[in-house]
């Protein structure tokens, strides 16, 4: 479609979602688009997460833009660096960087006189007809609130702030946390370090990951037959969405039972020592926390130089971590694999909508939008990864493309000229959020565990229905749910 009105658009964030938004906006005829990116390079989560073993646990052929197939993935699940290279190659092909303002963190966005007035760390950037936020979900590292953190004499850092120049060979390394990140690090570091201590507060369910190199013949076949490559993309997406995602939200009980059996069986057959197995056995339902996929964690944690520490941490001291049993675990390096504040989203940005109302105030009782993309009172503000986006064990890129497609329909409406403000009706958002709250008890997330899916108010961060329902909702806005002027 060719835009009738030349809208001036701002995209916040040059990660996978922001880049995609720019490419698709240009394709739709919008050329006055600026991406504001706080870092000096693009890539978002794949730029920030460079810890040893970083890999995507969604199969490579399902983890890519729908419009940029890649027959050359090296492994069944691609290493983080390869995904970053893919994003850079796509950026180069589409000349994305010319529209990015690097080193510009958006600090304020104020809705005034029918425009968004955007300000970054280097000052006011002018007025925009619409803003698309693509800031990601996992980008505010959480550091544990453990006494004595500052007193440690060795190196200590968060997994998303990895020290690339630090050689861990032969070192005594302690990792706090047992999420997806720590699990991947364990597999990569145990063979390298002198001693490895994994500090586990809560055991995690793990499903086996089918990992390994993709043979050259397979790549050649995909290069020669784009139709097969496309079928593989569809197959992986369908598999993840109709089986895994549906199982978790209670829509596919058979798939869920299978998942439970697979996780239990994997633990039983992989860990020989009954005492260690007991320590690694979670006391909550499979999928309550985001499921971990790993091909090597159980093997690594059973190596002679590896130790699973389950005594609670008392404090951090100059030479290591002291646990409540009084033991000092002497360490050269402490790694905080303690996750992210997934509920902060675009904060600390100061966003003010109609009547100067702050987003912070609107979200005081928890983040709430309408269908994860828009929010009442914040016209022409479109979120990729807004509250209740589908997040979990499937491709974020697919979620982002769906949300962007929906936002684009609304932006195109603005471009037609007779509408300059578009926002969801308050009652539509209230209905949506009431539906979300009603759906939560039916999901496995509400069965009794702590996880980043639920915020401190008890609100759920994810999409509590099937992915099919999400795709259906995203396919066409319900125009009656919007107020337009
Ligand atoms: P996470 O899943 O939030 O795990 C954080 C870990 O730190 C948990 O084990 C938590 O224990 C522990 N922890 C937090 N504070 C602690 C404290 N004060 N003392 C002791 N332990 C503490 O974080 P993550 O592993 O970085 O993963 C975050 C998300 O990133 C994943 O769920 C996933 O969506 C994404 N990710 C994806 C991949 C991939 O392959 N696609 C890889 C890595 C990460 P409790 O369980 O007791 O709270």
Short mmCIF file of C-alpha atoms and ligand atoms in Angstrom, two decimals:
data_model
loop_
_atom_site.label_atom_id
_atom_site.label_comp_id
_atom_site.label_asym_id
_atom_site.label_seq_id
_atom_site.Cartn_x
_atom_site.Cartn_y
_atom_site.Cartn_z
CA UNK A 1 0.00 0.00 0.00
CA UNK A 2 1.24 3.52 -0.73
CA UNK A 3 0.84 5.89 2.18
CA UNK A 4 -1.47 8.79 1.44
CA UNK A 5 -0.25 10.95 4.26
CA UNK A 6 3.45 11.20 4.95
CA UNK A 7 3.54 10.22 8.59
CA UNK A 8 6.60 10.88 10.72
CA UNK A 9 7.20 7.75 12.76
CA UNK A 10 9.52 6.85 15.64
CA UNK A 11 10.54 3.32 16.50
CA UNK A 12 12.16 2.74 19.89
CA UNK A 13 14.77 0.00 19.87
CA UNK A 14 16.91 -1.57 17.13
CA UNK A 15 16.60 -5.17 18.22
CA UNK A 16 14.95 -7.86 16.11
CA UNK A 17 11.48 -6.27 16.51
CA UNK A 18 12.47 -2.66 15.80
CA UNK A 19 14.43 -3.63 12.69
CA UNK A 20 11.49 -5.66 11.43
CA UNK A 21 9.14 -2.71 12.04
CA UNK A 22 11.36 -0.41 9.99
CA UNK A 23 11.66 -2.86 7.10
CA UNK A 24 7.92 -3.43 7.00
CA UNK A 25 7.07 0.25 7.37
CA UNK A 26 9.24 1.10 4.38
CA UNK A 27 7.66 -1.75 2.44
CA UNK A 28 4.25 -0.23 3.25
CA UNK A 29 5.37 3.13 1.86
CA UNK A 30 6.40 4.92 5.05
CA UNK A 31 9.82 6.45 4.60
CA UNK A 32 10.03 9.06 7.35
CA UNK A 33 10.92 6.56 10.06
CA UNK A 34 13.62 6.94 12.72
CA UNK A 35 14.76 4.20 15.08
CA UNK A 36 16.15 5.42 18.39
CA UNK A 37 18.56 2.90 19.89
CA UNK A 38 20.24 3.39 23.25
CA UNK A 39 23.27 1.21 22.43
CA UNK A 40 25.91 1.75 19.77
CA UNK A 41 24.99 -1.31 17.70
CA UNK A 42 21.83 -3.20 16.76
CA UNK A 43 20.72 -6.66 17.85
CA UNK A 44 18.95 -6.22 21.20
CA UNK A 45 18.97 -9.35 23.30
CA UNK A 46 21.37 -11.11 20.93
CA UNK A 47 23.80 -8.22 21.24
CA UNK A 48 23.56 -8.12 25.05
CA UNK A 49 23.60 -11.84 25.83
CA UNK A 50 27.04 -13.16 24.93
CA UNK A 51 27.58 -15.61 27.78
CA UNK A 52 29.26 -18.97 27.02
CA UNK A 53 26.75 -21.43 25.61
CA UNK A 54 24.19 -18.81 24.58
CA UNK A 55 21.87 -20.50 22.13
CA UNK A 56 18.30 -20.03 21.06
CA UNK A 57 16.20 -22.94 22.27
CA UNK A 58 13.70 -22.52 19.43
CA UNK A 59 14.93 -24.48 16.38
CA UNK A 60 16.83 -22.22 13.95
CA UNK A 61 14.54 -22.81 10.99
CA UNK A 62 11.63 -21.58 13.08
CA UNK A 63 13.50 -18.67 14.61
CA UNK A 64 13.82 -16.19 11.77
CA UNK A 65 11.82 -13.47 10.08
CA UNK A 66 9.08 -14.94 7.93
CA UNK A 67 10.35 -12.79 5.06
CA UNK A 68 14.06 -13.68 5.37
CA UNK A 69 14.59 -17.43 5.15
CA UNK A 70 18.07 -18.69 5.89
CA UNK A 71 19.15 -22.07 4.51
CA UNK A 72 22.57 -21.77 6.16
CA UNK A 73 21.91 -22.18 9.88
CA UNK A 74 24.79 -24.22 11.25
CA UNK A 75 22.97 -26.02 14.07
CA UNK A 76 19.50 -27.28 14.92
CA UNK A 77 19.35 -24.48 17.49
CA UNK A 78 21.53 -21.56 16.52
CA UNK A 79 24.19 -20.04 18.79
CA UNK A 80 23.49 -16.45 19.84
CA UNK A 81 26.41 -15.06 17.77
CA UNK A 82 24.99 -16.65 14.61
CA UNK A 83 21.57 -15.10 15.23
CA UNK A 84 23.24 -11.72 15.71
CA UNK A 85 25.08 -12.23 12.40
CA UNK A 86 21.74 -13.08 10.75
CA UNK A 87 20.18 -9.87 12.10
CA UNK A 88 23.18 -7.85 10.89
CA UNK A 89 22.94 -9.44 7.43
CA UNK A 90 19.22 -8.64 7.22
CA UNK A 91 19.96 -5.08 8.40
CA UNK A 92 22.59 -4.69 5.72
CA UNK A 93 20.38 -6.10 2.97
CA UNK A 94 17.59 -3.65 3.87
CA UNK A 95 19.91 -0.74 4.61
CA UNK A 96 18.42 -0.48 8.07
CA UNK A 97 21.28 1.39 9.75
CA UNK A 98 20.72 4.59 7.81
CA UNK A 99 17.49 5.06 9.77
CA UNK A 100 18.95 4.27 13.21
CA UNK A 101 20.13 6.90 15.64
CA UNK A 102 22.56 4.96 17.82
CA UNK A 103 23.42 6.01 21.36
CA UNK A 104 20.07 7.77 21.75
CA UNK A 105 18.05 6.46 24.66
CA UNK A 106 14.49 7.75 24.60
CA UNK A 107 13.88 9.35 27.98
CA UNK A 108 10.49 11.01 27.39
CA UNK A 109 7.56 10.84 25.04
CA UNK A 110 4.79 13.35 25.60
CA UNK A 111 1.47 13.44 23.69
CA UNK A 112 0.73 17.08 22.98
CA UNK A 113 -1.35 18.76 20.26
CA UNK A 114 -1.90 15.47 18.47
CA UNK A 115 1.75 14.43 18.24
CA UNK A 116 4.30 12.51 20.26
CA UNK A 117 7.12 14.79 21.36
CA UNK A 118 10.12 12.56 21.78
CA UNK A 119 13.17 13.33 23.84
CA UNK A 120 16.37 11.31 24.06
CA UNK A 121 19.51 11.55 26.17
CA UNK A 122 20.76 14.18 23.73
CA UNK A 123 17.63 16.34 23.89
CA UNK A 124 14.33 16.94 22.07
CA UNK A 125 13.93 15.08 18.78
CA UNK A 126 10.78 16.75 17.51
CA UNK A 127 7.21 15.65 16.97
CA UNK A 128 6.07 12.29 15.58
CA UNK A 129 2.66 11.15 14.35
CA UNK A 130 3.06 7.75 15.97
CA UNK A 131 5.51 5.79 18.08
CA UNK A 132 6.25 2.07 17.86
CA UNK A 133 7.99 0.67 20.91
CA UNK A 134 10.19 -2.34 20.30
CA UNK A 135 12.16 -2.32 23.53
CA UNK A 136 12.02 -6.04 24.29
CA UNK A 137 11.03 -7.83 27.46
CA UNK A 138 14.30 -9.23 28.81
CA UNK A 139 16.54 -6.19 28.99
CA UNK A 140 16.58 -4.98 32.60
CA UNK A 141 19.02 -7.30 34.41
CA UNK A 142 18.05 -8.22 37.97
CA UNK A 143 20.87 -8.40 40.50
CA UNK A 144 20.17 -10.51 43.59
CA UNK A 145 19.56 -8.77 46.83
CA UNK A 146 22.25 -10.73 48.69
CA UNK A 147 24.18 -9.01 51.51
CA UNK A 148 27.87 -8.36 50.88
CA UNK A 149 27.67 -8.25 47.09
CA UNK A 150 30.05 -5.33 46.94
CA UNK A 151 32.62 -6.98 49.18
CA UNK A 152 33.63 -9.70 46.72
CA UNK A 153 37.30 -9.37 45.70
CA UNK A 154 37.00 -11.33 42.46
CA UNK A 155 35.04 -10.58 39.31
CA UNK A 156 31.23 -10.51 39.64
CA UNK A 157 28.79 -9.67 36.85
CA UNK A 158 25.35 -10.38 35.38
CA UNK A 159 25.02 -12.79 32.46
CA UNK A 160 23.72 -9.99 30.23
CA UNK A 161 26.89 -7.97 31.00
CA UNK A 162 29.40 -10.70 30.23
CA UNK A 163 33.10 -9.77 30.40
CA UNK A 164 34.22 -10.91 26.97
CA UNK A 165 37.92 -10.52 27.76
CA UNK A 166 37.83 -12.62 30.94
CA UNK A 167 39.33 -16.07 30.47
CA UNK A 168 37.64 -18.51 32.83
CA UNK A 169 39.94 -21.42 32.06
CA UNK A 170 41.11 -23.01 35.30
CA UNK A 171 39.08 -20.62 37.50
CA UNK A 172 36.66 -21.39 40.35
CA UNK A 173 33.34 -20.10 39.13
CA UNK A 174 30.07 -19.76 41.02
CA UNK A 175 26.80 -19.21 39.14
CA UNK A 176 23.69 -18.04 40.98
CA UNK A 177 20.40 -19.08 39.36
CA UNK A 178 19.08 -22.08 37.49
CA UNK A 179 17.01 -20.58 34.66
CA UNK A 180 17.57 -21.05 30.91
CA UNK A 181 20.65 -18.84 31.03
CA UNK A 182 22.40 -20.64 33.91
CA UNK A 183 21.56 -24.00 32.36
CA UNK A 184 23.26 -23.07 29.09
CA UNK A 185 26.25 -21.62 30.92
CA UNK A 186 26.62 -24.81 32.96
CA UNK A 187 26.92 -26.94 29.83
CA UNK A 188 29.52 -24.60 28.35
CA UNK A 189 31.63 -23.79 31.42
CA UNK A 190 31.97 -27.04 33.35
CA UNK A 191 34.42 -28.53 30.80
CA UNK A 192 36.55 -25.40 31.01
CA UNK A 193 36.81 -24.27 34.62
CA UNK A 194 38.66 -25.76 37.58
CA UNK A 195 35.61 -25.86 39.82
CA UNK A 196 32.01 -24.98 39.08
CA UNK A 197 29.40 -24.25 41.78
CA UNK A 198 25.80 -23.82 40.75
CA UNK A 199 23.73 -22.11 43.44
CA UNK A 200 20.18 -23.38 43.05
CA UNK A 201 17.30 -21.78 44.92
CA UNK A 202 14.61 -23.63 43.00
CA UNK A 203 14.97 -26.72 40.83
CA UNK A 204 13.77 -26.43 37.22
CA UNK A 205 12.08 -28.80 34.82
CA UNK A 206 14.18 -29.54 31.78
CA UNK A 207 13.14 -31.09 28.47
CA UNK A 208 15.82 -32.59 26.23
CA UNK A 209 16.92 -30.38 23.37
CA UNK A 210 17.70 -32.05 20.07
CA UNK A 211 20.86 -30.18 19.23
CA UNK A 212 23.66 -30.73 16.74
CA UNK A 213 25.14 -29.50 13.47
CA UNK A 214 22.94 -29.33 10.40
CA UNK A 215 24.58 -31.47 7.69
CA UNK A 216 25.88 -29.73 4.56
CA UNK A 217 23.53 -31.79 2.33
CA UNK A 218 20.55 -30.45 4.29
CA UNK A 219 21.71 -26.87 3.74
CA UNK A 220 22.19 -27.54 0.03
CA UNK A 221 18.72 -29.00 -0.22
CA UNK A 222 17.22 -25.93 1.48
CA UNK A 223 19.22 -23.61 -0.82
CA UNK A 224 17.89 -25.43 -3.86
CA UNK A 225 14.33 -25.87 -2.59
CA UNK A 226 12.97 -22.74 -0.88
CA UNK A 227 9.58 -24.46 -0.69
CA UNK A 228 11.05 -27.10 1.66
CA UNK A 229 12.65 -24.40 3.76
CA UNK A 230 9.28 -22.70 4.04
CA UNK A 231 7.55 -25.96 5.01
CA UNK A 232 10.14 -26.48 7.73
CA UNK A 233 9.45 -22.98 9.08
CA UNK A 234 5.73 -23.68 9.11
CA UNK A 235 6.21 -27.11 10.68
CA UNK A 236 8.29 -25.75 13.57
CA UNK A 237 5.95 -22.82 14.15
CA UNK A 238 2.88 -25.09 14.18
CA UNK A 239 4.59 -27.62 16.44
CA UNK A 240 5.56 -24.97 18.99
CA UNK A 241 2.29 -23.11 18.86
CA UNK A 242 -0.32 -25.83 18.65
CA UNK A 243 1.42 -28.29 20.96
CA UNK A 244 3.67 -26.56 23.45
CA UNK A 245 1.89 -23.21 23.77
CA UNK A 246 -1.54 -24.86 23.83
CA UNK A 247 -0.39 -27.39 26.44
CA UNK A 248 0.76 -24.66 28.79
CA UNK A 249 -2.51 -22.71 28.67
CA UNK A 250 -4.58 -25.84 29.25
CA UNK A 251 -5.86 -26.14 25.66
CA UNK A 252 -4.12 -29.40 24.81
CA UNK A 253 -4.11 -31.77 27.83
CA UNK A 254 -2.63 -34.67 25.85
CA UNK A 255 0.33 -32.59 24.74
CA UNK A 256 0.76 -31.42 28.33
CA UNK A 257 0.79 -34.99 29.69
CA UNK A 258 3.38 -35.93 27.10
CA UNK A 259 5.52 -32.96 28.14
CA UNK A 260 5.34 -34.00 31.79
CA UNK A 261 6.39 -37.55 30.92
CA UNK A 262 9.27 -36.33 28.77
CA UNK A 263 10.65 -34.06 31.53
CA UNK A 264 10.29 -36.67 34.28
CA UNK A 265 11.80 -39.39 32.07
CA UNK A 266 14.72 -37.15 31.08
CA UNK A 267 15.61 -36.46 34.71
CA UNK A 268 15.20 -40.13 35.72
CA UNK A 269 17.38 -41.49 32.95
CA UNK A 270 20.01 -38.73 33.02
CA UNK A 271 20.86 -38.37 36.70
CA UNK A 272 22.17 -41.54 38.34
CA UNK A 273 22.69 -40.42 41.95
CA UNK A 274 19.29 -40.48 43.73
CA UNK A 275 20.35 -37.71 46.11
CA UNK A 276 21.33 -35.37 43.28
CA UNK A 277 18.20 -36.39 41.38
CA UNK A 278 16.06 -35.46 44.37
CA UNK A 279 17.73 -32.06 44.56
CA UNK A 280 17.08 -31.51 40.87
CA UNK A 281 13.42 -32.50 41.09
CA UNK A 282 11.09 -29.48 41.11
CA UNK A 283 8.14 -29.37 43.49
CA UNK A 284 5.81 -27.60 41.07
CA UNK A 285 4.14 -28.39 37.76
CA UNK A 286 6.03 -28.67 34.49
CA UNK A 287 5.72 -25.38 32.60
CA UNK A 288 4.84 -23.26 35.66
CA UNK A 289 8.18 -21.55 35.15
CA UNK A 290 9.32 -21.18 31.55
CA UNK A 291 10.40 -24.64 30.48
CA UNK A 292 14.12 -25.15 30.05
CA UNK A 293 15.50 -27.06 27.10
CA UNK A 294 18.99 -28.43 27.31
CA UNK A 295 21.11 -31.07 25.66
CA UNK A 296 23.92 -31.09 28.22
CA UNK A 297 22.95 -29.66 31.62
CA UNK A 298 22.39 -32.97 33.47
CA UNK A 299 25.60 -34.40 32.07
CA UNK A 300 27.59 -31.30 33.01
CA UNK A 301 26.32 -31.00 36.57
CA UNK A 302 27.40 -34.62 37.23
CA UNK A 303 31.04 -33.97 36.30
CA UNK A 304 33.60 -34.29 39.12
CA UNK A 305 34.48 -30.56 39.03
CA UNK A 306 30.81 -29.48 39.22
CA UNK A 307 28.71 -29.04 42.34
CA UNK A 308 25.03 -28.28 42.81
CA UNK A 309 24.71 -26.14 45.93
CA UNK A 310 21.22 -26.16 47.40
CA UNK A 311 21.92 -24.70 50.83
CA UNK A 312 20.52 -21.17 50.73
CA UNK A 313 22.99 -18.33 50.26
CA UNK A 314 23.67 -16.37 53.43
CA UNK A 315 25.96 -13.68 52.04
CA UNK A 316 28.71 -12.85 49.63
CA UNK A 317 32.14 -12.31 51.17
CA UNK A 318 35.54 -11.18 49.89
CA UNK A 319 36.57 -14.71 48.84
CA UNK A 320 33.32 -16.31 47.85
CA UNK A 321 29.76 -17.19 48.80
CA UNK A 322 28.81 -18.34 52.28
CA UNK A 323 25.79 -20.59 52.53
CA UNK A 324 23.49 -20.93 55.54
CA UNK A 325 25.20 -24.17 56.62
CA UNK A 326 28.26 -22.00 57.40
CA UNK A 327 30.36 -23.19 54.47
CA UNK A 328 32.38 -20.70 52.43
CA UNK A 329 32.45 -21.61 48.73
CA UNK A 330 35.72 -20.00 47.62
CA UNK A 331 35.44 -18.46 44.18
CA UNK A 332 37.40 -16.40 41.66
CA UNK A 333 34.30 -15.35 39.71
CA UNK A 334 30.61 -14.96 40.57
CA UNK A 335 28.05 -14.90 37.77
CA UNK A 336 24.56 -13.58 38.45
CA UNK A 337 22.25 -15.64 36.23
CA UNK A 338 19.39 -14.07 38.11
CA UNK A 339 17.22 -13.04 35.20
CA UNK A 340 15.45 -9.87 34.18
CA UNK A 341 12.72 -7.56 35.34
CA UNK A 342 10.26 -8.54 32.64
CA UNK A 343 7.58 -6.15 33.88
CA UNK A 344 9.56 -2.91 33.44
CA UNK A 345 9.12 -2.93 29.64
CA UNK A 346 9.79 0.64 28.40
CA UNK A 347 10.53 2.09 31.82
CA UNK A 348 12.29 4.26 32.97
CA UNK A 349 11.02 6.23 29.96
CA UNK A 350 8.61 8.99 30.99
CA UNK A 351 5.56 8.43 28.76
CA UNK A 352 2.59 10.78 29.02
CA UNK A 353 -0.59 10.32 27.09
CA UNK A 354 -3.82 12.29 26.84
CA UNK A 355 -4.17 14.98 29.50
CA UNK A 356 -0.56 14.45 30.58
CA UNK A 357 -1.38 11.12 32.24
CA UNK A 358 1.78 9.13 32.91
CA UNK A 359 2.00 5.54 31.76
CA UNK A 360 3.57 4.84 35.13
CA UNK A 361 0.35 6.02 36.77
CA UNK A 362 -1.88 4.14 34.32
CA UNK A 363 0.12 0.99 35.08
CA UNK A 364 0.44 1.52 38.84
CA UNK A 365 -1.46 -1.70 39.54
CA UNK A 366 0.33 -3.62 36.82
CA UNK A 367 0.96 -3.27 33.09
CA UNK A 368 -2.29 -3.28 31.18
CA UNK A 369 -2.97 -2.63 27.56
CA UNK A 370 -5.41 -3.74 24.95
CA UNK A 371 -4.43 -6.91 23.08
CA UNK A 372 -0.79 -6.20 24.03
CA UNK A 373 -0.31 -3.59 21.29
CA UNK A 374 -2.18 -0.46 22.35
CA UNK A 375 -3.29 1.22 25.59
CA UNK A 376 -6.29 3.48 26.32
CA UNK A 377 -5.38 7.13 26.74
CA UNK A 378 -2.17 6.70 24.71
CA UNK A 379 -3.15 7.47 21.12
CA UNK A 380 -0.92 6.41 18.23
CA UNK A 381 1.29 4.46 20.64
CA UNK A 382 1.93 0.95 19.38
CA UNK A 383 3.78 -1.65 21.40
CA UNK A 384 5.59 -4.67 20.07
CA UNK A 385 5.88 -6.81 23.20
CA UNK A 386 3.37 -4.86 25.26
CA UNK A 387 1.60 -6.33 28.31
CA UNK A 388 0.23 -9.88 27.74
CA UNK A 389 2.21 -10.58 24.60
CA UNK A 390 2.73 -14.28 24.00
CA UNK A 391 6.11 -14.94 25.58
CA UNK A 392 7.49 -18.34 26.40
CA UNK A 393 8.97 -21.25 24.52
CA UNK A 394 8.32 -20.08 21.00
CA UNK A 395 9.69 -17.64 18.46
CA UNK A 396 9.56 -14.06 19.61
CA UNK A 397 10.05 -12.99 16.00
CA UNK A 398 6.75 -14.54 15.00
CA UNK A 399 4.95 -12.82 17.89
CA UNK A 400 6.56 -9.50 16.94
CA UNK A 401 5.58 -9.82 13.28
CA UNK A 402 1.98 -10.54 14.23
CA UNK A 403 1.84 -7.55 16.55
CA UNK A 404 3.48 -5.29 14.02
CA UNK A 405 1.00 -6.41 11.33
CA UNK A 406 -1.82 -5.33 13.64
CA UNK A 407 -0.15 -2.00 14.45
CA UNK A 408 0.38 -1.40 10.75
CA UNK A 409 -3.35 -1.64 10.09
CA UNK A 410 -3.88 1.14 12.62
CA UNK A 411 -1.01 3.22 11.23
CA UNK A 412 -2.42 2.83 7.71
CA UNK A 413 -5.70 4.17 9.03
CA UNK A 414 -3.85 7.26 10.25
CA UNK A 415 -2.19 7.60 6.88
CA UNK A 416 -5.51 7.74 5.07
CA UNK A 417 -5.83 11.28 6.34
CA UNK A 418 -9.30 11.47 7.90
CA UNK A 419 -8.15 10.12 11.27
CA UNK A 420 -5.22 11.57 13.20
CA UNK A 421 -5.68 9.93 16.60
CA UNK A 422 -6.39 6.31 17.31
CA UNK A 423 -6.56 4.62 20.70
CA UNK A 424 -8.49 1.70 22.16
CA UNK A 425 -11.67 2.49 24.06
CA UNK A 426 -11.28 2.20 27.80
CA UNK A 427 -14.10 -0.32 28.05
CA UNK A 428 -12.49 -2.52 25.38
CA UNK A 429 -9.24 -2.56 27.35
CA UNK A 430 -11.11 -3.27 30.58
CA UNK A 431 -12.92 -6.16 28.94
CA UNK A 432 -9.66 -7.54 27.60
CA UNK A 433 -7.94 -7.30 30.99
CA UNK A 434 -10.90 -8.89 32.77
CA UNK A 435 -10.70 -11.77 30.26
CA UNK A 436 -6.96 -12.10 30.95
CA UNK A 437 -7.58 -12.28 34.70
CA UNK A 438 -10.34 -14.84 34.22
CA UNK A 439 -8.08 -17.01 32.05
CA UNK A 440 -5.10 -17.02 34.41
CA UNK A 441 -6.37 -19.72 36.82
CA UNK A 442 -6.71 -22.14 33.89
CA UNK A 443 -3.04 -21.89 33.00
CA UNK A 444 -0.16 -23.85 34.47
CA UNK A 445 1.52 -20.54 35.45
CA UNK A 446 -0.99 -20.21 38.28
CA UNK A 447 -0.40 -23.65 39.79
CA UNK A 448 2.00 -22.50 42.49
CA UNK A 449 5.52 -21.40 41.67
CA UNK A 450 7.29 -18.07 41.43
CA UNK A 451 8.19 -17.01 37.92
CA UNK A 452 8.69 -13.96 35.80
CA UNK A 453 5.33 -14.62 34.15
CA UNK A 454 3.50 -13.14 37.15
CA UNK A 455 4.15 -9.65 38.52
CA UNK A 456 4.06 -8.47 42.12
CA UNK A 457 0.36 -7.57 41.81
CA UNK A 458 -0.49 -11.08 40.62
CA UNK A 459 -0.96 -9.95 37.01
CA UNK A 460 0.13 -12.25 34.28
CA UNK A 461 2.68 -10.98 31.76
CA UNK A 462 1.92 -13.46 29.01
CA UNK A 463 -0.94 -14.33 26.65
CA UNK A 464 -3.13 -16.84 28.49
CA UNK A 465 -4.77 -18.35 25.41
CA UNK A 466 -3.66 -20.29 22.38
CA UNK A 467 -1.31 -18.86 19.78
CA UNK A 468 -4.05 -19.42 17.18
CA UNK A 469 -6.31 -17.06 19.11
CA UNK A 470 -3.50 -14.52 19.20
CA UNK A 471 -2.97 -14.78 15.43
CA UNK A 472 -6.69 -14.42 14.86
CA UNK A 473 -6.90 -11.30 17.04
CA UNK A 474 -3.87 -9.82 15.29
CA UNK A 475 -5.19 -10.49 11.80
CA UNK A 476 -7.69 -7.60 11.85
CA UNK A 477 -8.37 -4.93 14.47
CA UNK A 478 -11.89 -4.87 15.89
CA UNK A 479 -12.52 -1.35 14.73
CA UNK A 480 -15.45 -0.85 17.12
CA UNK A 481 -13.02 -1.18 20.01
CA UNK A 482 -11.15 1.95 18.94
CA UNK A 483 -11.91 5.62 19.25
CA UNK A 484 -10.70 7.63 16.30
CA UNK A 485 -10.72 11.35 15.71
P1 LIG B 1 15.22 -16.61 35.05
O1 LIG B 1 14.57 -17.68 34.28
O2 LIG B 1 14.40 -15.52 35.59
O3 LIG B 1 16.04 -17.34 36.20
C1 LIG B 1 16.64 -16.60 37.24
C2 LIG B 1 17.25 -17.57 38.20
O4 LIG B 1 17.90 -16.84 39.22
C3 LIG B 1 16.21 -18.45 38.90
O5 LIG B 1 16.75 -19.72 39.04
C4 LIG B 1 16.02 -17.74 40.24
O6 LIG B 1 15.63 -18.61 41.28
C5 LIG B 1 17.44 -17.29 40.48
N1 LIG B 1 17.52 -16.20 41.43
C6 LIG B 1 17.01 -14.95 41.30
N2 LIG B 1 17.30 -14.22 42.39
C7 LIG B 1 17.98 -15.01 43.21
C8 LIG B 1 18.52 -14.84 44.52
N3 LIG B 1 18.42 -13.67 45.16
N4 LIG B 1 19.15 -15.89 45.09
C9 LIG B 1 19.25 -17.06 44.45
N5 LIG B 1 18.76 -17.30 43.22
C10 LIG B 1 18.12 -16.28 42.61
O7 LIG B 1 16.40 -15.89 34.20
P2 LIG B 1 17.21 -16.41 32.92
O8 LIG B 1 17.73 -17.77 33.14
O9 LIG B 1 18.18 -15.34 32.56
O10 LIG B 1 16.11 -16.53 31.82
C11 LIG B 1 15.22 -15.46 31.58
C12 LIG B 1 14.49 -15.70 30.31
O11 LIG B 1 15.36 -15.38 29.23
C13 LIG B 1 14.11 -17.14 30.03
O12 LIG B 1 13.02 -17.56 30.76
C14 LIG B 1 13.90 -17.07 28.55
O13 LIG B 1 12.65 -16.52 28.24
C15 LIG B 1 15.01 -16.16 28.12
N6 LIG B 1 16.15 -16.98 27.71
C16 LIG B 1 15.98 -17.69 26.57
C17 LIG B 1 17.00 -18.49 26.15
C18 LIG B 1 16.80 -19.26 24.91
O14 LIG B 1 17.51 -20.20 24.70
N7 LIG B 1 15.86 -18.93 24.04
C19 LIG B 1 18.18 -18.59 26.87
C20 LIG B 1 18.31 -17.85 28.02
C21 LIG B 1 17.29 -17.05 28.44
P3 LIG B 1 14.06 -18.86 41.59
O15 LIG B 1 13.60 -19.80 40.51
O16 LIG B 1 14.07 -19.45 42.94
O17 LIG B 1 13.39 -17.53 41.53
#
